[in-house]
mmCIF file of C-alpha atoms and ligand atoms in Angstrom:
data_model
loop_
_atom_site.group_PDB
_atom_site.id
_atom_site.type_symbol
_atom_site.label_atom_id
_atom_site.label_comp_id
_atom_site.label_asym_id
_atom_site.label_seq_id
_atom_site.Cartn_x
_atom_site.Cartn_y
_atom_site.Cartn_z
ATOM 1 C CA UNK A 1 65.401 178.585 75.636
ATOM 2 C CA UNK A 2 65.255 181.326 73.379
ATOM 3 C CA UNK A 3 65.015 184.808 74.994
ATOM 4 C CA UNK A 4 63.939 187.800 73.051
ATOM 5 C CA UNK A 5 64.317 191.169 75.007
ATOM 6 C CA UNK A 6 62.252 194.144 74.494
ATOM 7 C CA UNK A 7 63.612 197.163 75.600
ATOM 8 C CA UNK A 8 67.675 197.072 75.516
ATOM 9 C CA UNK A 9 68.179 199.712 77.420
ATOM 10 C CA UNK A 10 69.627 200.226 80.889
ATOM 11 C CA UNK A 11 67.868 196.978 82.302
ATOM 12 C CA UNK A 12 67.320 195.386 79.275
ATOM 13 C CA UNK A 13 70.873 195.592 78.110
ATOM 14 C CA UNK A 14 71.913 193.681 81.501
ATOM 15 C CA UNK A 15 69.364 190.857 80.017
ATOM 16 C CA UNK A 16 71.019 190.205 77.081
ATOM 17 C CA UNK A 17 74.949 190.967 77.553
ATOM 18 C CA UNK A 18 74.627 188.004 80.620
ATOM 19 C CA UNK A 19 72.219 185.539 79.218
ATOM 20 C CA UNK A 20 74.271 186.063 75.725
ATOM 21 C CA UNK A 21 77.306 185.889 77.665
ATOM 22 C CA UNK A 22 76.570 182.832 79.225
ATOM 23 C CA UNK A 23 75.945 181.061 75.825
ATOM 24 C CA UNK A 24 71.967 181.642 75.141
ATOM 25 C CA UNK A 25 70.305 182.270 72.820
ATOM 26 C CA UNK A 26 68.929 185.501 73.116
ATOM 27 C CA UNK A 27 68.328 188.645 70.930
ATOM 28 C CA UNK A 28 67.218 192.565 71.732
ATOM 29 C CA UNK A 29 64.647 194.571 69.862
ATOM 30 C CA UNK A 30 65.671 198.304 69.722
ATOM 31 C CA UNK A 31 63.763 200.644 67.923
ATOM 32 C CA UNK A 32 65.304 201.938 64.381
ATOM 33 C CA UNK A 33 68.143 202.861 64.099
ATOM 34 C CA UNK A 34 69.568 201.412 67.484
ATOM 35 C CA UNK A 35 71.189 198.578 66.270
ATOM 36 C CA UNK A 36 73.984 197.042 69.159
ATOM 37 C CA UNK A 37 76.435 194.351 68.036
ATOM 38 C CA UNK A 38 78.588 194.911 71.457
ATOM 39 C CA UNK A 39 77.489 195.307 75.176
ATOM 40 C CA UNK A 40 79.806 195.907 77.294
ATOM 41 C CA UNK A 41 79.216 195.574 81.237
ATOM 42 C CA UNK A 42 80.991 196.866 83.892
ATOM 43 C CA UNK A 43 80.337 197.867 87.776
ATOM 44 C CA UNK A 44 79.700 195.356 91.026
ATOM 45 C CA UNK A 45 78.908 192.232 88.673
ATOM 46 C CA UNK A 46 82.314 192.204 86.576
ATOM 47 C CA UNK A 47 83.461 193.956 83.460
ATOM 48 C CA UNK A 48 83.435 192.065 80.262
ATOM 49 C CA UNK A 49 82.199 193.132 76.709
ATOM 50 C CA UNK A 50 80.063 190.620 74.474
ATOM 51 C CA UNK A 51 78.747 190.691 71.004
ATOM 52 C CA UNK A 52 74.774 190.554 71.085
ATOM 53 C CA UNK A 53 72.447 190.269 68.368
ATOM 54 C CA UNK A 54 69.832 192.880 68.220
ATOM 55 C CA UNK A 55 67.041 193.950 65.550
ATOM 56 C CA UNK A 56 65.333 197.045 64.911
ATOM 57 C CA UNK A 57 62.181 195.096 63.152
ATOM 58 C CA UNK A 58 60.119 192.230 65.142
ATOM 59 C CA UNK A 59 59.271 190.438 61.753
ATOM 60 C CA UNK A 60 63.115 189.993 61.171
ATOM 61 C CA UNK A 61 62.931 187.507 64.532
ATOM 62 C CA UNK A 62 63.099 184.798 61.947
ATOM 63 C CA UNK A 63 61.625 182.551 65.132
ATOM 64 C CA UNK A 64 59.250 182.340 67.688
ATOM 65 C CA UNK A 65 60.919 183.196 71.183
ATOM 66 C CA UNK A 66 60.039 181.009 74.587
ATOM 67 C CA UNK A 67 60.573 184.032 76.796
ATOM 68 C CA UNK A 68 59.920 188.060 76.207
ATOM 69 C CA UNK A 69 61.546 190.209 78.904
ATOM 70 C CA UNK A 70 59.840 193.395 78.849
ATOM 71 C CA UNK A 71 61.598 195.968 80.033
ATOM 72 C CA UNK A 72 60.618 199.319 78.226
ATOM 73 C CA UNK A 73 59.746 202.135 80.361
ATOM 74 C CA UNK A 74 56.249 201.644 82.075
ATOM 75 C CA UNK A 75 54.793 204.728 79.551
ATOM 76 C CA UNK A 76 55.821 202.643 76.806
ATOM 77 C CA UNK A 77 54.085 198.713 78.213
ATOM 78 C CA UNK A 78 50.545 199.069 76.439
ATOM 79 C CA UNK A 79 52.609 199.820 72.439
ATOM 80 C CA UNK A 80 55.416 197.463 73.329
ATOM 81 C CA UNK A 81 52.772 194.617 74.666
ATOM 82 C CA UNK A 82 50.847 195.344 71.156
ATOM 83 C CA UNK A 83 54.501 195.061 69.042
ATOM 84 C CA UNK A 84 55.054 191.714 70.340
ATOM 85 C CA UNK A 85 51.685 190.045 69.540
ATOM 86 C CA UNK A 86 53.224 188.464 66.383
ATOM 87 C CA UNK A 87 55.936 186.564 68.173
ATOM 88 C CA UNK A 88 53.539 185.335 70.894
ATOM 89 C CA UNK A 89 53.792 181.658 69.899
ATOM 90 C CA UNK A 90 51.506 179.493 71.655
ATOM 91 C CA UNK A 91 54.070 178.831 74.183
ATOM 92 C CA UNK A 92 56.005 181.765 74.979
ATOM 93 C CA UNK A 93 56.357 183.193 77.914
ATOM 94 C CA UNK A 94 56.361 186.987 78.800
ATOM 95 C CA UNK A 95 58.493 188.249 82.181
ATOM 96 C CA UNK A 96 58.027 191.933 82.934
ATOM 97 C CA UNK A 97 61.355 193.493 84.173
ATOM 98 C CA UNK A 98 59.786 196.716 85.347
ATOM 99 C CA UNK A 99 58.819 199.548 88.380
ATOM 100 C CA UNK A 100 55.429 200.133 89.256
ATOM 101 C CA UNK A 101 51.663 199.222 89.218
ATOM 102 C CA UNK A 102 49.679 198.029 85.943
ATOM 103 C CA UNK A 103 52.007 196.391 83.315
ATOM 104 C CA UNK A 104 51.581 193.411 84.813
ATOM 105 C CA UNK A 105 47.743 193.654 84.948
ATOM 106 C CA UNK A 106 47.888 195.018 81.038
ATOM 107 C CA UNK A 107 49.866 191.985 80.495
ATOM 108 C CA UNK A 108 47.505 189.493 81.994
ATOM 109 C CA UNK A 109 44.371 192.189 80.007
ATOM 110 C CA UNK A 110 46.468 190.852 76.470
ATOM 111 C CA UNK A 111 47.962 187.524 76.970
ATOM 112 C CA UNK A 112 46.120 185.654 79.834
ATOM 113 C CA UNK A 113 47.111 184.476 83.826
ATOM 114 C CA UNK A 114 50.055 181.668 83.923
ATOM 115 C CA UNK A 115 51.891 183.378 80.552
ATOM 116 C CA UNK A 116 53.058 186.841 82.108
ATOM 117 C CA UNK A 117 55.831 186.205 84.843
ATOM 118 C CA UNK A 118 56.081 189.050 87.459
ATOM 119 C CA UNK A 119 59.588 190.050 87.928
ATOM 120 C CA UNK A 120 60.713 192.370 91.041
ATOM 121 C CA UNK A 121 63.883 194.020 90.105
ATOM 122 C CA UNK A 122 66.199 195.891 92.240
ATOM 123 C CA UNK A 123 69.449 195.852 90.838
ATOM 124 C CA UNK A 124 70.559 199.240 89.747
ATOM 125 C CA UNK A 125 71.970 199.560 85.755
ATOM 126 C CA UNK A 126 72.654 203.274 84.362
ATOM 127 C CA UNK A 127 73.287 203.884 80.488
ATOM 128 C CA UNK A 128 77.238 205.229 80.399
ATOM 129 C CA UNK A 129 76.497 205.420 76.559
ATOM 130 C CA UNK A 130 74.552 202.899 73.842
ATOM 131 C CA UNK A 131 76.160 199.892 74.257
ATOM 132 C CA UNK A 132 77.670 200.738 77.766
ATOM 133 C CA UNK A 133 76.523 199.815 81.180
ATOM 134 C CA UNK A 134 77.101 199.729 84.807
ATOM 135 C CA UNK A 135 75.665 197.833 87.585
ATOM 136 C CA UNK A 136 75.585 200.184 90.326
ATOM 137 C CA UNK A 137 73.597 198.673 93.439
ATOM 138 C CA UNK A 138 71.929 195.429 94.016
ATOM 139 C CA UNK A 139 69.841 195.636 97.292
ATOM 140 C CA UNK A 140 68.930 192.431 96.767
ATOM 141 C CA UNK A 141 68.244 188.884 94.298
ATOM 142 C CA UNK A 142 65.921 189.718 91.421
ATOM 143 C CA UNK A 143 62.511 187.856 92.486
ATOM 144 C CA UNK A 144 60.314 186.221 90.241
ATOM 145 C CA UNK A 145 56.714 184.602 90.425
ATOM 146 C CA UNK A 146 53.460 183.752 88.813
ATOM 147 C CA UNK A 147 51.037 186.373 90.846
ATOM 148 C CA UNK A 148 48.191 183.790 89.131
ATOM 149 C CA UNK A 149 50.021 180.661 90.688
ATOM 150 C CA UNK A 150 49.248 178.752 87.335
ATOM 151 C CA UNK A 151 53.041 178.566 86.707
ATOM 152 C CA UNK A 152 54.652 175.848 87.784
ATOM 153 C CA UNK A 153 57.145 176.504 90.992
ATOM 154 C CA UNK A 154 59.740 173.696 89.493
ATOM 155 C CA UNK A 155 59.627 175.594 86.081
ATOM 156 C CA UNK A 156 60.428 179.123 87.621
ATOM 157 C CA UNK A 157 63.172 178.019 90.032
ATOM 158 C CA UNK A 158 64.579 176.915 87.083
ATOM 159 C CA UNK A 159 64.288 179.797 85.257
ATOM 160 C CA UNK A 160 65.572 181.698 88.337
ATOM 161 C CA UNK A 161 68.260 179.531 88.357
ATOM 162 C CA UNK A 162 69.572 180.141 84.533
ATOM 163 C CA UNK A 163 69.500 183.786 85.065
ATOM 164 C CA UNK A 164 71.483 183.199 88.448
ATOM 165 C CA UNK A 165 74.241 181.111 86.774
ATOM 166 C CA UNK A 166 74.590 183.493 83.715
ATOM 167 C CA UNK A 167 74.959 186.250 86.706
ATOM 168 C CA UNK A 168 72.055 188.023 87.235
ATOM 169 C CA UNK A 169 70.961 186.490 90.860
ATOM 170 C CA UNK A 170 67.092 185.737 91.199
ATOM 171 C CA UNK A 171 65.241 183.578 93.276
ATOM 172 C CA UNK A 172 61.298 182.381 92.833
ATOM 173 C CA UNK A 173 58.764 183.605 95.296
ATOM 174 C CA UNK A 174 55.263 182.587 95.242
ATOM 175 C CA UNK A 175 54.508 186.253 96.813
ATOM 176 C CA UNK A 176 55.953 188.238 94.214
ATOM 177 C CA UNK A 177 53.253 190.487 93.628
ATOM 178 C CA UNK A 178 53.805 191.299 97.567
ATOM 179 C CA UNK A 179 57.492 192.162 96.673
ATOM 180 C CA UNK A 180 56.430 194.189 93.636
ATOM 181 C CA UNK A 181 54.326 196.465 96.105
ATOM 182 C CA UNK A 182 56.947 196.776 98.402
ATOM 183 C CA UNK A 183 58.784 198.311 95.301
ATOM 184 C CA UNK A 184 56.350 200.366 94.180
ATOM 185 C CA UNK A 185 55.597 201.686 98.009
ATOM 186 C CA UNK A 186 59.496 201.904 98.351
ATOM 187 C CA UNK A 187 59.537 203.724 94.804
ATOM 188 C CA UNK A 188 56.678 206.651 95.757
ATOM 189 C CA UNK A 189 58.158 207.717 98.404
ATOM 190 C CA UNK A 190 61.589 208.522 97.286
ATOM 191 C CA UNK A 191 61.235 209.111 93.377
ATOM 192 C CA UNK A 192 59.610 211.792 92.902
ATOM 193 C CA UNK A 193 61.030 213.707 96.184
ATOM 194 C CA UNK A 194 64.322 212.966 95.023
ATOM 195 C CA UNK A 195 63.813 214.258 91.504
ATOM 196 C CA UNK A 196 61.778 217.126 92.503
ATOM 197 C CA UNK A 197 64.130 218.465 95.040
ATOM 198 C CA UNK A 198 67.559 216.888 93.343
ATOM 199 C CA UNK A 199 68.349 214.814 96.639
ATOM 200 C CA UNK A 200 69.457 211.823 97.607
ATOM 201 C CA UNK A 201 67.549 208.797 99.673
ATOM 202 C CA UNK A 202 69.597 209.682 102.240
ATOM 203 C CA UNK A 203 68.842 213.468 102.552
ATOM 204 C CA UNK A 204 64.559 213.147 102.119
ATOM 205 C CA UNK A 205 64.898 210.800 105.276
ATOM 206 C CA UNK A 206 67.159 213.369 107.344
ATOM 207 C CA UNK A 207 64.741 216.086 106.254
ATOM 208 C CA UNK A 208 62.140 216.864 108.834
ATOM 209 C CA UNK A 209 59.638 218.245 106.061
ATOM 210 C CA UNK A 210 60.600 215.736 103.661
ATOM 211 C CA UNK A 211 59.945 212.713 105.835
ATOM 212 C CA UNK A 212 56.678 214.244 106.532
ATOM 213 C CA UNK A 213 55.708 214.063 103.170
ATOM 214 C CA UNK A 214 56.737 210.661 102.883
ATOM 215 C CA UNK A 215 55.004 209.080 105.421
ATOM 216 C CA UNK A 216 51.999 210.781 104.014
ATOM 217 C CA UNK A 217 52.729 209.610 100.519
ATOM 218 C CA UNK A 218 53.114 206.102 102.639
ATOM 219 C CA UNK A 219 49.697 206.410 104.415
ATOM 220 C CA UNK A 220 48.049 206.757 101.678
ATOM 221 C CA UNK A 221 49.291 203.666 100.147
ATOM 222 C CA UNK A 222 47.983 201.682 102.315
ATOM 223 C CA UNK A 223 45.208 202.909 102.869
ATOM 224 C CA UNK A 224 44.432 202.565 98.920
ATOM 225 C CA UNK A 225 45.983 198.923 98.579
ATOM 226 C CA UNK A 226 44.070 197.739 102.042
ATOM 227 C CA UNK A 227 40.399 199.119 100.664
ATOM 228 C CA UNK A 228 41.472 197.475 96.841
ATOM 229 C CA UNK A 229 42.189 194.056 98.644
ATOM 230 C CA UNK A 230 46.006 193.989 97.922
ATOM 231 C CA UNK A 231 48.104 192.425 99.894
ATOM 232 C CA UNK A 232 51.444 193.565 101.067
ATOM 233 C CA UNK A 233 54.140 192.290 103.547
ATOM 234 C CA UNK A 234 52.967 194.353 105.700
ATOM 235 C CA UNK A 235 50.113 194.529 108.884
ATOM 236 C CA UNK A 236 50.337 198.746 108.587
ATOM 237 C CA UNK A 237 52.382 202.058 107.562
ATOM 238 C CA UNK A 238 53.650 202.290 110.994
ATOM 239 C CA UNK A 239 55.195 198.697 110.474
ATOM 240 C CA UNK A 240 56.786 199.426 106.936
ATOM 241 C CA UNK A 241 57.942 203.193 107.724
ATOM 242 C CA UNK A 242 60.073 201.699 110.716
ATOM 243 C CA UNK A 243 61.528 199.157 108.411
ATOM 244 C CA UNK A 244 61.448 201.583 105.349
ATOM 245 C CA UNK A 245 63.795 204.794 107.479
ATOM 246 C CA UNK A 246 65.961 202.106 109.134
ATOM 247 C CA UNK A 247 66.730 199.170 106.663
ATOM 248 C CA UNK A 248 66.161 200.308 103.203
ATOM 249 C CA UNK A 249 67.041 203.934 103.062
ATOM 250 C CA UNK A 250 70.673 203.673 104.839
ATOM 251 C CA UNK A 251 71.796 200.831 102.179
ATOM 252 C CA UNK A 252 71.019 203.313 99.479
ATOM 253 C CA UNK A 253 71.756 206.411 100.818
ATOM 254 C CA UNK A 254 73.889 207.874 98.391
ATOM 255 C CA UNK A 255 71.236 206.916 95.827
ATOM 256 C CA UNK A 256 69.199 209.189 93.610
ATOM 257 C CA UNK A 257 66.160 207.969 91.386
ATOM 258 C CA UNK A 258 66.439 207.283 87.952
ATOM 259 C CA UNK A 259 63.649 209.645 87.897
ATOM 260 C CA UNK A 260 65.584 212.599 88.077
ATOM 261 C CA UNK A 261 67.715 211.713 85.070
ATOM 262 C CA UNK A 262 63.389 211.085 83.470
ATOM 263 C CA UNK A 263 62.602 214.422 85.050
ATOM 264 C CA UNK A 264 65.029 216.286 82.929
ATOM 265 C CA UNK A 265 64.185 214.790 79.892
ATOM 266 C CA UNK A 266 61.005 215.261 80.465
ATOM 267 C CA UNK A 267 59.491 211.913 80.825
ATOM 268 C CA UNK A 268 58.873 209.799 83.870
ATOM 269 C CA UNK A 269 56.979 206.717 85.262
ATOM 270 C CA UNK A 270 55.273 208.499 87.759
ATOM 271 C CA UNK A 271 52.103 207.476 86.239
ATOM 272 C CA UNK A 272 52.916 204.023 87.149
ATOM 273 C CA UNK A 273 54.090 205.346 90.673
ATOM 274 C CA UNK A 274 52.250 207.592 92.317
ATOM 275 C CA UNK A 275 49.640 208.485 89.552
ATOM 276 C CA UNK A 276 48.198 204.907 90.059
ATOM 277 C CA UNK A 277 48.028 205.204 93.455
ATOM 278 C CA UNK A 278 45.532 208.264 92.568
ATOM 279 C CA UNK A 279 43.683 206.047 90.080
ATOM 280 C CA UNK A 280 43.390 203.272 92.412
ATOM 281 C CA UNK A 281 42.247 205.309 95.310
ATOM 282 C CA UNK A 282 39.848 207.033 92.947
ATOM 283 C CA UNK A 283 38.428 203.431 92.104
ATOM 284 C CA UNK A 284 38.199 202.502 95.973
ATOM 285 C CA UNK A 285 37.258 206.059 96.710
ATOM 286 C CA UNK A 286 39.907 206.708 98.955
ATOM 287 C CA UNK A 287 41.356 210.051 99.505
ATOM 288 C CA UNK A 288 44.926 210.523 97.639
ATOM 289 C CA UNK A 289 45.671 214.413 98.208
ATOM 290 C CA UNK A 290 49.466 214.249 98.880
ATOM 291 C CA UNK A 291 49.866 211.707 95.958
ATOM 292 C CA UNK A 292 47.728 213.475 93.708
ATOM 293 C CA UNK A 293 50.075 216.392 94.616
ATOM 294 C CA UNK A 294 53.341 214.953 93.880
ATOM 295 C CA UNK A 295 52.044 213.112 90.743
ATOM 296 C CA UNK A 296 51.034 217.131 89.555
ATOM 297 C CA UNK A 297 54.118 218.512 90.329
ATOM 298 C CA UNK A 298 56.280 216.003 89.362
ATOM 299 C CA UNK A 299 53.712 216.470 85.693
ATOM 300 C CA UNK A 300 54.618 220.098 85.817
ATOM 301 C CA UNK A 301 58.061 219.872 86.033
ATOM 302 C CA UNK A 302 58.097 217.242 82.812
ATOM 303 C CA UNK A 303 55.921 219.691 81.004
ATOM 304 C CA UNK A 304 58.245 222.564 81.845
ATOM 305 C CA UNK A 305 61.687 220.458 80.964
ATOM 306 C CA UNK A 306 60.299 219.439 77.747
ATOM 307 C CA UNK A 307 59.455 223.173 76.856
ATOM 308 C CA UNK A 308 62.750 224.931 77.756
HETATM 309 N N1 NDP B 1 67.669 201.378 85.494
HETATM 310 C C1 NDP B 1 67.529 200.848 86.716
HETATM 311 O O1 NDP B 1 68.452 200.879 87.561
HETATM 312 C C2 NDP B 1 66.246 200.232 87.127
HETATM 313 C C3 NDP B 1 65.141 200.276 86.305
HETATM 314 N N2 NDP B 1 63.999 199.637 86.698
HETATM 315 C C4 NDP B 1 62.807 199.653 85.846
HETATM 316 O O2 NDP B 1 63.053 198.879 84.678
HETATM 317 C C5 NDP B 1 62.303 199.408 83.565
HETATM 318 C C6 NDP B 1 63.255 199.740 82.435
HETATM 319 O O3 NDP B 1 64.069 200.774 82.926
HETATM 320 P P1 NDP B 1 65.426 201.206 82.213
HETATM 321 O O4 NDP B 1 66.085 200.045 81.585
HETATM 322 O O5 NDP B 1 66.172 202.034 83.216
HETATM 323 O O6 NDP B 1 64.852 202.164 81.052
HETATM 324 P P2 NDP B 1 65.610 202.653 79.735
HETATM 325 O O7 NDP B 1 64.879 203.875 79.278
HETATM 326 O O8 NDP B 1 67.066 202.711 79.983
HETATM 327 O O9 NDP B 1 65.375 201.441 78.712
HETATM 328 C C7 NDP B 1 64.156 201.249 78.041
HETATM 329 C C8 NDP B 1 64.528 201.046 76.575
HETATM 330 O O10 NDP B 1 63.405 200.546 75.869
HETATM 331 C C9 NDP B 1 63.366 201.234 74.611
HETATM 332 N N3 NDP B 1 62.041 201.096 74.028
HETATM 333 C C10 NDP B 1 60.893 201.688 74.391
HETATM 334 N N4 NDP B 1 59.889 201.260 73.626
HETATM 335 C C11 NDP B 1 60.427 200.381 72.730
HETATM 336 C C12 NDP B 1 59.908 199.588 71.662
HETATM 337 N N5 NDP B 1 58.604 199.637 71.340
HETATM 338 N N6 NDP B 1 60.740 198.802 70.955
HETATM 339 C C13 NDP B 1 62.063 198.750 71.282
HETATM 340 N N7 NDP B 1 62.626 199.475 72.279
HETATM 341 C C14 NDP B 1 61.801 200.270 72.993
HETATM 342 C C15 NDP B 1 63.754 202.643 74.970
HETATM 343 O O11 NDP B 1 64.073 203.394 73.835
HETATM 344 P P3 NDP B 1 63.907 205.005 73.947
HETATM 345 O O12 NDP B 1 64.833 205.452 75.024
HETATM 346 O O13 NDP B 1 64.282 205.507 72.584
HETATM 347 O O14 NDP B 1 62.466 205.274 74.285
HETATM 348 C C16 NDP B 1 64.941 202.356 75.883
HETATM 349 O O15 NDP B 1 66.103 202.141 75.133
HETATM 350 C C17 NDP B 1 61.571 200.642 84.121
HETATM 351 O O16 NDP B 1 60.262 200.293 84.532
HETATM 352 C C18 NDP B 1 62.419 201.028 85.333
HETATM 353 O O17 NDP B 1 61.698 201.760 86.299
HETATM 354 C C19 NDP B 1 63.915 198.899 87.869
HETATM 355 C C20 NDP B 1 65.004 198.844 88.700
HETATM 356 C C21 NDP B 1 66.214 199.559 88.441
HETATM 357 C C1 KPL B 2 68.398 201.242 91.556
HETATM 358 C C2 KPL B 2 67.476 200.904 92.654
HETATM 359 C C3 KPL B 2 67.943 199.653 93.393
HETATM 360 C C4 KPL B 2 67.414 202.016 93.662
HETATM 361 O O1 KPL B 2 66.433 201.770 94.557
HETATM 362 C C5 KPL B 2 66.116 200.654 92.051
HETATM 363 O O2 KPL B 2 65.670 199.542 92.050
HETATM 364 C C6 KPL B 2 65.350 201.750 91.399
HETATM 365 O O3 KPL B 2 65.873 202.860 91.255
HETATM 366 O O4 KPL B 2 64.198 201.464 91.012
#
């Protein structure tokens, strides 16, 4: 299987120092002047450092891949899901390794149901510099699925299975696109609070004001995904808050969002977070205001990082 990866970068970088690692053939596009001939891993997975093969120009490919990983930022899908159209062979495959709602669906919009696998990631990798990265956390497998069910379940077991052995464990579910949304609920709720205050997971939950916020941010949610016909894990808020403060927050604690590093640099995904909650509710014509809130300051803070 040959396995291009789009996006080498802190998740993308995982992608092709283990599947090169464990004897693949696979190969990273990086934008020019990014070349990498080295990854080296280190953190809860093992250390080890690998020679990779990356290019800075999709027509130097020199083949047609059977599986894209994309796993750009979510502001950068729709021009990275446009780059690729050359190599789309008639057969390949297209797994999105991201956060939050609407690559998959602008996936589907450009290549079609049963080519575009749905990945749910939540393993944590952080940059230490081009080239280097840790695995930090892992609060559980990578999941993978075919939200269309055209897919067969043999073929992505098996695909869960090579990225498992080359040490990146992932398991098929048929309800990925219910794991995704526990993600992206999981991911609204602490983000942005964390990279608008400069907390931790652990702090937002101890904070009376804080968790206030979040369960309104969580309220929300469902109210939006219940009136747009999504379905989630779950029967209401009230059943995924009490799972949400006592199961996922303590494990990750200590943890703050990647979106505070994004904050600072003036660039986040909150339009894939909490902004599409506010375009989805505005679709179903449900009420967003503490959503619509947080996407606005969480805008004004990006605005005012990338002026000073
Ligand atoms: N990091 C983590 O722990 C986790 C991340 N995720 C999600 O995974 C996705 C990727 O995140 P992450 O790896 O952290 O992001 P990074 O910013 O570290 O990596 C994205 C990389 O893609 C590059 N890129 C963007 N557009 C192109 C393009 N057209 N061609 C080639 N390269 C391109 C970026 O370059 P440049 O920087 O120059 O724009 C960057 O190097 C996000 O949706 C994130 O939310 C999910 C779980 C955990
Ligand atoms: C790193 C981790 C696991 C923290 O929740 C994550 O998946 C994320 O930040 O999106």
């Amino acid at each position: 299987m040959k396995f291009l990866i789009v996006g080498v970068g802190a998740i993308g970088s995982a992608y092709l120092a283990f599947l090169t690692k464990a004897g693949h053939d696979a190969i990273g596009l990086v934008k020019r002047g990014r070349k990498l001939n080295r990854i080296s891993v280190r953190g809860i997975w093992g250390e080890f450092d690998t020679p990779v093969k990356t290019v800075e120009d999709i027509s130097l490919l020199g083949s047609v891949p059977d599986l894209i990983i994309l796993s750009v930022k979510s502001y950068d899908t729709v021009s990275a899901l446009e780059l690729i159209r050359p190599v789309f062979g008639k057969d390949t495959l297209l797994m999105i390794a991201q956060n939050g709602y609407g690559n998959y669906e602008a996936a589907v919009e450009r290549y079609g149901k049963g080519r575009v696998i749905l990945a749910r990631v939540i393993f944590g990798s952080r940059i230490i510099e081009p080239g280097a990265i840790e695995i930090t956390v892992s609060a559980d497998d990578v999941v993978i699925g075919d939200p269309s069910g055209i897919l067969s379940e043999k073929f992505l077991t098996e695909l869960a299975d090579i990225f498992t052995r080359a040490g990146i464990p992932t398991r098929y579910e048929r309800e990925v696109y219910r794991y995704l949304w526990d993600k992206i609920i999981y991911n609204c709720a602490l983000n942005p609070l964390g990279a608008l205050l400069e907390v931790n997971y652990g702090t937002l939950s101890e904070n009376p004001h804080t968790r206030s916020l979040m369960d309104r941010i969580i309220y929300e949610i469902f109210e939006v995904t219940r009136s747009a016909g999504i379905e989630t894990f779950w029967k209401s808020a009230e059943d995924y808050k009490r799972v949400f403060y006592e199961k996922l927050i303590p494990p990750t604690a200590a943890h703050f969002p990647s979106m505070l590093a994004d904050i600072k640099r003036g660039k986040t995904e909150i339009d894939a977070l909490n902004g599409a909650i506010c375009k989805l509710g505005e679709k179903h014509n449900v009420a967003t205001p503490v959503n619509m809130v947080i996407t606005e300051l969480v805008k004004a803070k990006e605005l005012l990082n990338r002026e000073f």
